[in-house]
mmCIF file with all atom_site columns, C-alpha atoms in Angstrom:
data_model
loop_
_atom_site.group_PDB
_atom_site.id
_atom_site.type_symbol
_atom_site.label_atom_id
_atom_site.label_alt_id
_atom_site.label_comp_id
_atom_site.label_asym_id
_atom_site.label_entity_id
_atom_site.label_seq_id
_atom_site.pdbx_PDB_ins_code
_atom_site.Cartn_x
_atom_site.Cartn_y
_atom_site.Cartn_z
_atom_site.occupancy
_atom_site.B_iso_or_equiv
_atom_site.pdbx_formal_charge
_atom_site.auth_seq_id
_atom_site.auth_comp_id
_atom_site.auth_asym_id
_atom_site.auth_atom_id
_atom_site.pdbx_PDB_model_num
ATOM 1   C CA . MET A 1 1   ? 130.622 115.049 194.343 1.00 0.00 ? 1   MET A CA 1
ATOM 2   C CA . ILE A 1 2   ? 133.414 117.186 192.861 1.00 0.00 ? 2   ILE A CA 1
ATOM 3   C CA . THR A 1 3   ? 135.461 119.284 195.293 1.00 0.00 ? 3   THR A CA 1
ATOM 4   C CA . ARG A 1 4   ? 136.971 122.608 194.600 1.00 0.00 ? 4   ARG A CA 1
ATOM 5   C CA . VAL A 1 5   ? 140.387 120.998 194.315 1.00 0.00 ? 5   VAL A CA 1
ATOM 6   C CA . GLY A 1 6   ? 138.759 118.533 191.685 1.00 0.00 ? 6   GLY A CA 1
ATOM 7   C CA . VAL A 1 7   ? 137.486 121.381 189.689 1.00 0.00 ? 7   VAL A CA 1
ATOM 8   C CA . ALA A 1 8   ? 140.720 123.187 189.724 1.00 0.00 ? 8   ALA A CA 1
ATOM 9   C CA . ASP A 1 9   ? 142.504 120.044 188.574 1.00 0.00 ? 9   ASP A CA 1
ATOM 10  C CA . ILE A 1 10  ? 140.042 119.600 185.702 1.00 0.00 ? 10  ILE A CA 1
ATOM 11  C CA . ILE A 1 11  ? 140.426 123.211 184.484 1.00 0.00 ? 11  ILE A CA 1
ATOM 12  C CA . GLN A 1 12  ? 144.245 122.944 184.828 1.00 0.00 ? 12  GLN A CA 1
ATOM 13  C CA . THR A 1 13  ? 144.226 119.583 182.863 1.00 0.00 ? 13  THR A CA 1
ATOM 14  C CA . TYR A 1 14  ? 142.021 121.242 180.305 1.00 0.00 ? 14  TYR A CA 1
ATOM 15  C CA . ARG A 1 15  ? 144.291 124.227 179.698 1.00 0.00 ? 15  ARG A CA 1
ATOM 16  C CA . LEU A 1 16  ? 147.481 122.006 179.496 1.00 0.00 ? 16  LEU A CA 1
ATOM 17  C CA . SER A 1 17  ? 145.725 119.919 176.931 1.00 0.00 ? 17  SER A CA 1
ATOM 18  C CA . TYR A 1 18  ? 144.689 123.031 175.077 1.00 0.00 ? 18  TYR A CA 1
ATOM 19  C CA . ARG A 1 19  ? 148.199 124.380 175.055 1.00 0.00 ? 19  ARG A CA 1
ATOM 20  C CA . LEU A 1 20  ? 149.750 121.145 173.950 1.00 0.00 ? 20  LEU A CA 1
ATOM 21  C CA . GLN A 1 21  ? 147.152 120.786 171.035 1.00 0.00 ? 21  GLN A CA 1
ATOM 22  C CA . ASN A 1 22  ? 147.848 124.385 169.870 1.00 0.00 ? 22  ASN A CA 1
ATOM 23  C CA . SER A 1 23  ? 151.599 123.755 170.051 1.00 0.00 ? 23  SER A CA 1
ATOM 24  C CA . VAL A 1 24  ? 151.352 120.677 167.840 1.00 0.00 ? 24  VAL A CA 1
ATOM 25  C CA . ASN A 1 25  ? 149.145 122.481 165.348 1.00 0.00 ? 25  ASN A CA 1
ATOM 26  C CA . ARG A 1 26  ? 151.583 125.398 165.088 1.00 0.00 ? 26  ARG A CA 1
ATOM 27  C CA . ARG A 1 27  ? 154.467 122.904 164.477 1.00 0.00 ? 27  ARG A CA 1
ATOM 28  C CA . ARG A 1 28  ? 152.431 121.171 161.693 1.00 0.00 ? 28  ARG A CA 1
ATOM 29  C CA . SER A 1 29  ? 151.500 124.382 159.916 1.00 0.00 ? 29  SER A CA 1
ATOM 30  C CA . ASN A 1 30  ? 155.236 125.564 160.046 1.00 0.00 ? 30  ASN A CA 1
ATOM 31  C CA . ASN A 1 31  ? 156.262 122.426 158.343 1.00 0.00 ? 31  ASN A CA 1
ATOM 32  C CA . ARG A 1 32  ? 153.753 122.852 155.290 1.00 0.00 ? 32  ARG A CA 1
ATOM 33  C CA . THR A 1 33  ? 154.789 124.386 152.081 1.00 0.00 ? 33  THR A CA 1
ATOM 34  C CA . SER A 1 34  ? 152.402 126.733 150.303 1.00 0.00 ? 34  SER A CA 1
ATOM 35  C CA . LYS A 1 35  ? 152.089 124.249 147.400 1.00 0.00 ? 35  LYS A CA 1
ATOM 36  C CA . MET A 1 36  ? 150.681 121.525 149.565 1.00 0.00 ? 36  MET A CA 1
ATOM 37  C CA . PRO A 1 37  ? 147.065 120.973 148.763 1.00 0.00 ? 37  PRO A CA 1
ATOM 38  C CA . LEU A 1 38  ? 144.403 120.777 151.561 1.00 0.00 ? 38  LEU A CA 1
ATOM 39  C CA . CYS A 1 39  ? 143.259 117.207 152.307 1.00 0.00 ? 39  CYS A CA 1
ATOM 40  C CA . GLY A 1 40  ? 140.491 116.567 149.840 1.00 0.00 ? 40  GLY A CA 1
ATOM 41  C CA . GLY A 1 41  ? 140.993 119.966 148.264 1.00 0.00 ? 41  GLY A CA 1
ATOM 42  C CA . ALA A 1 42  ? 141.709 120.445 144.375 1.00 0.00 ? 42  ALA A CA 1
ATOM 43  C CA . LYS A 1 43  ? 145.393 120.815 143.485 1.00 0.00 ? 43  LYS A CA 1
ATOM 44  C CA . GLU A 1 44  ? 146.755 123.887 141.695 1.00 0.00 ? 44  GLU A CA 1
ATOM 45  C CA . PRO A 1 45  ? 146.205 124.145 137.941 1.00 0.00 ? 45  PRO A CA 1
ATOM 46  C CA . GLU A 1 46  ? 148.978 122.873 135.636 1.00 0.00 ? 46  GLU A CA 1
ATOM 47  C CA . ALA A 1 47  ? 149.698 122.257 131.976 1.00 0.00 ? 47  ALA A CA 1
ATOM 48  C CA . ALA A 1 48  ? 147.606 119.359 130.463 1.00 0.00 ? 48  ALA A CA 1
ATOM 49  C CA . THR A 1 49  ? 149.581 115.960 130.057 1.00 0.00 ? 49  THR A CA 1
ATOM 50  C CA . GLU A 1 50  ? 149.127 113.340 127.571 1.00 0.00 ? 50  GLU A CA 1
ATOM 51  C CA . GLU A 1 51  ? 147.088 111.352 130.268 1.00 0.00 ? 51  GLU A CA 1
ATOM 52  C CA . ILE A 1 52  ? 144.699 114.349 130.389 1.00 0.00 ? 52  ILE A CA 1
ATOM 53  C CA . GLN A 1 53  ? 144.364 114.577 126.735 1.00 0.00 ? 53  GLN A CA 1
ATOM 54  C CA . ALA A 1 54  ? 143.508 110.749 126.591 1.00 0.00 ? 54  ALA A CA 1
ATOM 55  C CA . ILE A 1 55  ? 140.856 111.388 129.113 1.00 0.00 ? 55  ILE A CA 1
ATOM 56  C CA . CYS A 1 56  ? 139.417 114.179 127.017 1.00 0.00 ? 56  CYS A CA 1
ATOM 57  C CA . ASP A 1 57  ? 139.400 111.944 123.961 1.00 0.00 ? 57  ASP A CA 1
ATOM 58  C CA . GLN A 1 58  ? 137.562 109.251 125.771 1.00 0.00 ? 58  GLN A CA 1
ATOM 59  C CA . VAL A 1 59  ? 134.828 111.667 127.011 1.00 0.00 ? 59  VAL A CA 1
ATOM 60  C CA . LYS A 1 60  ? 134.432 113.805 123.989 1.00 0.00 ? 60  LYS A CA 1
ATOM 61  C CA . ALA A 1 61  ? 131.276 112.062 122.699 1.00 0.00 ? 61  ALA A CA 1
ATOM 62  C CA . GLU A 1 62  ? 129.638 112.409 126.159 1.00 0.00 ? 62  GLU A CA 1
ATOM 63  C CA . VAL A 1 63  ? 130.672 115.974 126.377 1.00 0.00 ? 63  VAL A CA 1
ATOM 64  C CA . GLU A 1 64  ? 129.237 116.648 122.756 1.00 0.00 ? 64  GLU A CA 1
ATOM 65  C CA . GLN A 1 65  ? 125.916 114.910 123.716 1.00 0.00 ? 65  GLN A CA 1
ATOM 66  C CA . GLN A 1 66  ? 125.650 116.953 127.071 1.00 0.00 ? 66  GLN A CA 1
ATOM 67  C CA . ALA A 1 67  ? 126.473 120.273 125.187 1.00 0.00 ? 67  ALA A CA 1
ATOM 68  C CA . GLY A 1 68  ? 124.501 119.530 122.150 1.00 0.00 ? 68  GLY A CA 1
ATOM 69  C CA . VAL A 1 69  ? 127.472 120.532 120.057 1.00 0.00 ? 69  VAL A CA 1
ATOM 70  C CA . THR A 1 70  ? 130.058 118.907 117.705 1.00 0.00 ? 70  THR A CA 1
ATOM 71  C CA . TYR A 1 71  ? 133.588 120.012 118.395 1.00 0.00 ? 71  TYR A CA 1
ATOM 72  C CA . ASP A 1 72  ? 136.323 119.875 115.528 1.00 0.00 ? 72  ASP A CA 1
ATOM 73  C CA . THR A 1 73  ? 138.999 120.826 118.076 1.00 0.00 ? 73  THR A CA 1
ATOM 74  C CA . PHE A 1 74  ? 139.032 119.235 121.486 1.00 0.00 ? 74  PHE A CA 1
ATOM 75  C CA . ARG A 1 75  ? 142.572 119.927 123.158 1.00 0.00 ? 75  ARG A CA 1
ATOM 76  C CA . ALA A 1 76  ? 143.237 119.871 126.772 1.00 0.00 ? 76  ALA A CA 1
ATOM 77  C CA . THR A 1 77  ? 145.193 122.989 127.862 1.00 0.00 ? 77  THR A CA 1
ATOM 78  C CA . THR A 1 78  ? 145.231 122.912 131.676 1.00 0.00 ? 78  THR A CA 1
ATOM 79  C CA . PHE A 1 79  ? 143.931 120.778 134.533 1.00 0.00 ? 79  PHE A CA 1
ATOM 80  C CA . SER A 1 80  ? 143.499 120.453 138.281 1.00 0.00 ? 80  SER A CA 1
ATOM 81  C CA . SER A 1 81  ? 142.682 117.152 140.206 1.00 0.00 ? 81  SER A CA 1
ATOM 82  C CA . GLN A 1 82  ? 141.160 116.216 143.466 1.00 0.00 ? 82  GLN A CA 1
ATOM 83  C CA . VAL A 1 83  ? 141.598 112.992 145.208 1.00 0.00 ? 83  VAL A CA 1
ATOM 84  C CA . VAL A 1 84  ? 138.137 111.689 146.437 1.00 0.00 ? 84  VAL A CA 1
ATOM 85  C CA . ALA A 1 85  ? 136.815 108.017 146.324 1.00 0.00 ? 85  ALA A CA 1
ATOM 86  C CA . GLY A 1 86  ? 138.597 108.156 142.915 1.00 0.00 ? 86  GLY A CA 1
ATOM 87  C CA . THR A 1 87  ? 139.747 111.342 141.273 1.00 0.00 ? 87  THR A CA 1
ATOM 88  C CA . ASN A 1 88  ? 137.962 114.415 140.016 1.00 0.00 ? 88  ASN A CA 1
ATOM 89  C CA . TYR A 1 89  ? 139.632 115.995 137.135 1.00 0.00 ? 89  TYR A CA 1
ATOM 90  C CA . PHE A 1 90  ? 138.861 119.834 136.304 1.00 0.00 ? 90  PHE A CA 1
ATOM 91  C CA . ILE A 1 91  ? 139.963 120.212 132.747 1.00 0.00 ? 91  ILE A CA 1
ATOM 92  C CA . LYS A 1 92  ? 140.062 123.207 130.483 1.00 0.00 ? 92  LYS A CA 1
ATOM 93  C CA . VAL A 1 93  ? 139.550 122.315 126.988 1.00 0.00 ? 93  VAL A CA 1
ATOM 94  C CA . ASP A 1 94  ? 140.058 124.479 123.759 1.00 0.00 ? 94  ASP A CA 1
ATOM 95  C CA . VAL A 1 95  ? 137.355 123.753 121.425 1.00 0.00 ? 95  VAL A CA 1
ATOM 96  C CA . GLY A 1 96  ? 138.346 126.182 118.833 1.00 0.00 ? 96  GLY A CA 1
ATOM 97  C CA . SER A 1 97  ? 137.479 129.846 117.551 1.00 0.00 ? 97  SER A CA 1
ATOM 98  C CA . GLU A 1 98  ? 139.045 131.057 120.958 1.00 0.00 ? 98  GLU A CA 1
ATOM 99  C CA . LYS A 1 99  ? 136.298 129.271 122.930 1.00 0.00 ? 99  LYS A CA 1
ATOM 100 C CA . PHE A 1 100 ? 136.890 126.776 125.803 1.00 0.00 ? 100 PHE A CA 1
ATOM 101 C CA . VAL A 1 101 ? 134.784 124.404 127.863 1.00 0.00 ? 101 VAL A CA 1
ATOM 102 C CA . HIS A 1 102 ? 135.619 123.344 131.462 1.00 0.00 ? 102 HIS A CA 1
ATOM 103 C CA . LEU A 1 103 ? 134.971 119.693 132.304 1.00 0.00 ? 103 LEU A CA 1
ATOM 104 C CA . LYS A 1 104 ? 134.682 118.016 135.656 1.00 0.00 ? 104 LYS A CA 1
ATOM 105 C CA . VAL A 1 105 ? 135.373 114.325 135.018 1.00 0.00 ? 105 VAL A CA 1
ATOM 106 C CA . PHE A 1 106 ? 135.335 111.582 137.671 1.00 0.00 ? 106 PHE A CA 1
ATOM 107 C CA . LYS A 1 107 ? 137.680 108.503 137.357 1.00 0.00 ? 107 LYS A CA 1
ATOM 108 C CA . GLY A 1 108 ? 136.813 105.769 139.808 1.00 0.00 ? 108 GLY A CA 1
ATOM 109 C CA . LEU A 1 109 ? 139.085 103.631 141.733 1.00 0.00 ? 109 LEU A CA 1
ATOM 110 C CA . PRO A 1 110 ? 141.236 100.770 140.031 1.00 0.00 ? 110 PRO A CA 1
ATOM 111 C CA . HIS A 1 111 ? 138.421 98.292  140.587 1.00 0.00 ? 111 HIS A CA 1
ATOM 112 C CA . ALA A 1 112 ? 136.007 100.611 138.575 1.00 0.00 ? 112 ALA A CA 1
ATOM 113 C CA . PRO A 1 113 ? 138.002 103.034 136.685 1.00 0.00 ? 113 PRO A CA 1
ATOM 114 C CA . GLU A 1 114 ? 135.316 104.281 134.274 1.00 0.00 ? 114 GLU A CA 1
ATOM 115 C CA . LEU A 1 115 ? 135.235 107.923 133.290 1.00 0.00 ? 115 LEU A CA 1
ATOM 116 C CA . LYS A 1 116 ? 132.032 110.040 133.891 1.00 0.00 ? 116 LYS A CA 1
ATOM 117 C CA . VAL A 1 117 ? 131.620 113.678 132.913 1.00 0.00 ? 117 VAL A CA 1
ATOM 118 C CA . SER A 1 118 ? 129.949 115.076 136.156 1.00 0.00 ? 118 SER A CA 1
ATOM 119 C CA . ALA A 1 119 ? 129.720 118.730 135.104 1.00 0.00 ? 119 ALA A CA 1
ATOM 120 C CA . LEU A 1 120 ? 130.309 120.860 132.044 1.00 0.00 ? 120 LEU A CA 1
ATOM 121 C CA . GLN A 1 121 ? 130.697 124.652 131.604 1.00 0.00 ? 121 GLN A CA 1
ATOM 122 C CA . GLN A 1 122 ? 130.509 126.098 128.233 1.00 0.00 ? 122 GLN A CA 1
ATOM 123 C CA . ASP A 1 123 ? 131.342 129.621 126.851 1.00 0.00 ? 123 ASP A CA 1
ATOM 124 C CA . LYS A 1 124 ? 134.525 130.016 128.638 1.00 0.00 ? 124 LYS A CA 1
ATOM 125 C CA . GLY A 1 125 ? 137.371 132.206 127.564 1.00 0.00 ? 125 GLY A CA 1
ATOM 126 C CA . LYS A 1 126 ? 141.088 131.727 127.498 1.00 0.00 ? 126 LYS A CA 1
ATOM 127 C CA . GLU A 1 127 ? 141.464 133.939 130.532 1.00 0.00 ? 127 GLU A CA 1
ATOM 128 C CA . ASP A 1 128 ? 138.956 131.965 132.637 1.00 0.00 ? 128 ASP A CA 1
ATOM 129 C CA . ALA A 1 129 ? 140.879 129.932 135.288 1.00 0.00 ? 129 ALA A CA 1
ATOM 130 C CA . ILE A 1 130 ? 140.132 126.284 135.791 1.00 0.00 ? 130 ILE A CA 1
ATOM 131 C CA . GLY A 1 131 ? 139.199 125.254 139.271 1.00 0.00 ? 131 GLY A CA 1
ATOM 132 C CA . TYR A 1 132 ? 136.780 123.495 141.537 1.00 0.00 ? 132 TYR A CA 1
ATOM 133 C CA . PHE A 1 133 ? 133.191 123.637 140.362 1.00 0.00 ? 133 PHE A CA 1
#
């Protein structure tokens, strides 16, 4: 049976634990920079690199098949990435005539690094920002 003193001790211990955890969380949040991505979240968009263009070149045929269109131009402009059990790449691709497509491409871990187009958004414009979808 818990006595009054026992209940008071439990409450006091809980309050101290709560205060300590909040103090640790405040210190952690003060040490973060605004550019640090959330764990599991997509990074901020940035200019496409040669590596991203190489990914686009590899998946172009799959994208054309899914879209039902043949693209003369297929140039990556910006991208964002998200680390999961592999990497999701969100890529904005210029397909000519001031039209863009947004790709979500999954690249597996080193033991299974194949590329797969997981999602495709067509009829995008230059002003449409790339991000998680």
